mmCIF file of C-alpha atoms in Angstrom:
data_model
loop_
_atom_site.group_PDB
_atom_site.id
_atom_site.type_symbol
_atom_site.label_atom_id
_atom_site.label_comp_id
_atom_site.label_asym_id
_atom_site.label_seq_id
_atom_site.Cartn_x
_atom_site.Cartn_y
_atom_site.Cartn_z
ATOM 1 C CA MET A 1 -50.634 193.829 3.163
ATOM 2 C CA ARG A 2 -48.693 191.841 0.591
ATOM 3 C CA ARG A 3 -48.756 191.942 -3.193
ATOM 4 C CA ILE A 4 -50.684 189.059 -4.748
ATOM 5 C CA ARG A 5 -48.588 187.214 -7.321
ATOM 6 C CA ILE A 6 -50.186 186.420 -10.649
ATOM 7 C CA TYR A 7 -50.012 183.473 -13.022
ATOM 8 C CA GLY A 8 -46.566 183.085 -14.541
ATOM 9 C CA GLU A 9 -44.533 184.460 -11.636
ATOM 10 C CA GLU A 10 -41.655 182.197 -10.601
ATOM 11 C CA VAL A 11 -42.624 181.906 -6.922
ATOM 12 C CA LEU A 12 -45.848 180.155 -7.958
ATOM 13 C CA ARG A 13 -43.824 177.402 -9.633
ATOM 14 C CA LYS A 14 -41.422 176.695 -6.766
ATOM 15 C CA LYS A 15 -41.826 173.761 -4.410
ATOM 16 C CA THR A 16 -43.154 174.901 -1.051
ATOM 17 C CA GLY A 17 -41.635 174.121 2.320
ATOM 18 C CA GLU A 18 -43.431 172.251 5.067
ATOM 19 C CA VAL A 19 -44.336 174.228 8.180
ATOM 20 C CA LYS A 20 -43.080 172.174 11.121
ATOM 21 C CA ASP A 21 -43.331 174.774 13.882
ATOM 22 C CA ILE A 22 -45.595 177.782 14.203
ATOM 23 C CA ASP A 23 -43.171 180.500 15.238
ATOM 24 C CA GLU A 24 -43.469 184.302 15.224
ATOM 25 C CA GLY A 25 -42.529 184.482 11.543
ATOM 26 C CA ILE A 26 -45.326 182.101 10.567
ATOM 27 C CA VAL A 27 -47.816 183.978 12.748
ATOM 28 C CA ARG A 28 -46.824 187.277 11.070
ATOM 29 C CA LEU A 29 -47.144 185.662 7.634
ATOM 30 C CA ILE A 30 -50.643 184.368 8.408
ATOM 31 C CA LYS A 31 -51.728 187.764 9.762
ATOM 32 C CA SER A 32 -50.462 189.544 6.657
ATOM 33 C CA MET A 33 -52.147 186.924 4.449
ATOM 34 C CA LYS A 34 -55.427 187.579 6.278
ATOM 35 C CA GLN A 35 -55.088 191.338 5.708
ATOM 36 C CA THR A 36 -54.275 190.756 2.043
ATOM 37 C CA LEU A 37 -57.240 188.412 1.601
ATOM 38 C CA GLN A 38 -59.626 190.909 3.201
ATOM 39 C CA LYS A 39 -58.299 193.832 1.141
ATOM 40 C CA ALA A 40 -58.613 191.808 -2.087
ATOM 41 C CA GLN A 41 -62.110 190.654 -1.057
ATOM 42 C CA GLY A 42 -61.100 187.071 -1.777
ATOM 43 C CA LEU A 43 -62.250 183.746 -0.397
ATOM 44 C CA GLY A 44 -58.938 181.913 -0.069
ATOM 45 C CA LEU A 45 -55.221 182.523 -0.373
ATOM 46 C CA ALA A 46 -52.110 180.336 -0.434
ATOM 47 C CA ALA A 47 -48.753 181.527 0.887
ATOM 48 C CA PRO A 48 -47.036 181.324 -2.532
ATOM 49 C CA GLN A 49 -49.604 183.809 -3.857
ATOM 50 C CA VAL A 50 -48.068 186.414 -1.543
ATOM 51 C CA GLY A 51 -44.476 185.403 -2.285
ATOM 52 C CA ALA A 52 -43.859 182.942 0.566
ATOM 53 C CA SER A 53 -42.830 179.392 -0.385
ATOM 54 C CA LYS A 54 -44.592 177.750 2.561
ATOM 55 C CA ARG A 55 -47.439 175.214 2.701
ATOM 56 C CA ILE A 56 -50.027 177.533 4.189
ATOM 57 C CA PHE A 57 -53.558 178.204 2.978
ATOM 58 C CA ILE A 58 -56.244 180.375 4.519
ATOM 59 C CA ALA A 59 -59.928 180.547 3.612
ATOM 60 C CA LEU A 60 -62.959 182.478 4.760
ATOM 61 C CA ASP A 61 -65.767 180.486 6.304
ATOM 62 C CA LYS A 62 -68.632 182.592 4.955
#
């Protein structure tokens, strides 16, 4: 699980990088984002919210 960044933290203001290839690092990031989202009982989460400057977003389909 990763720490969710809050409004005002620098990582939320940085430009994100495009994901061109889905490698093991990206798969691990997405898995940890999913765990974080479930633990926080959220509906959606962007990679910068967990400290990763990548263009990734996950959402629940409930």
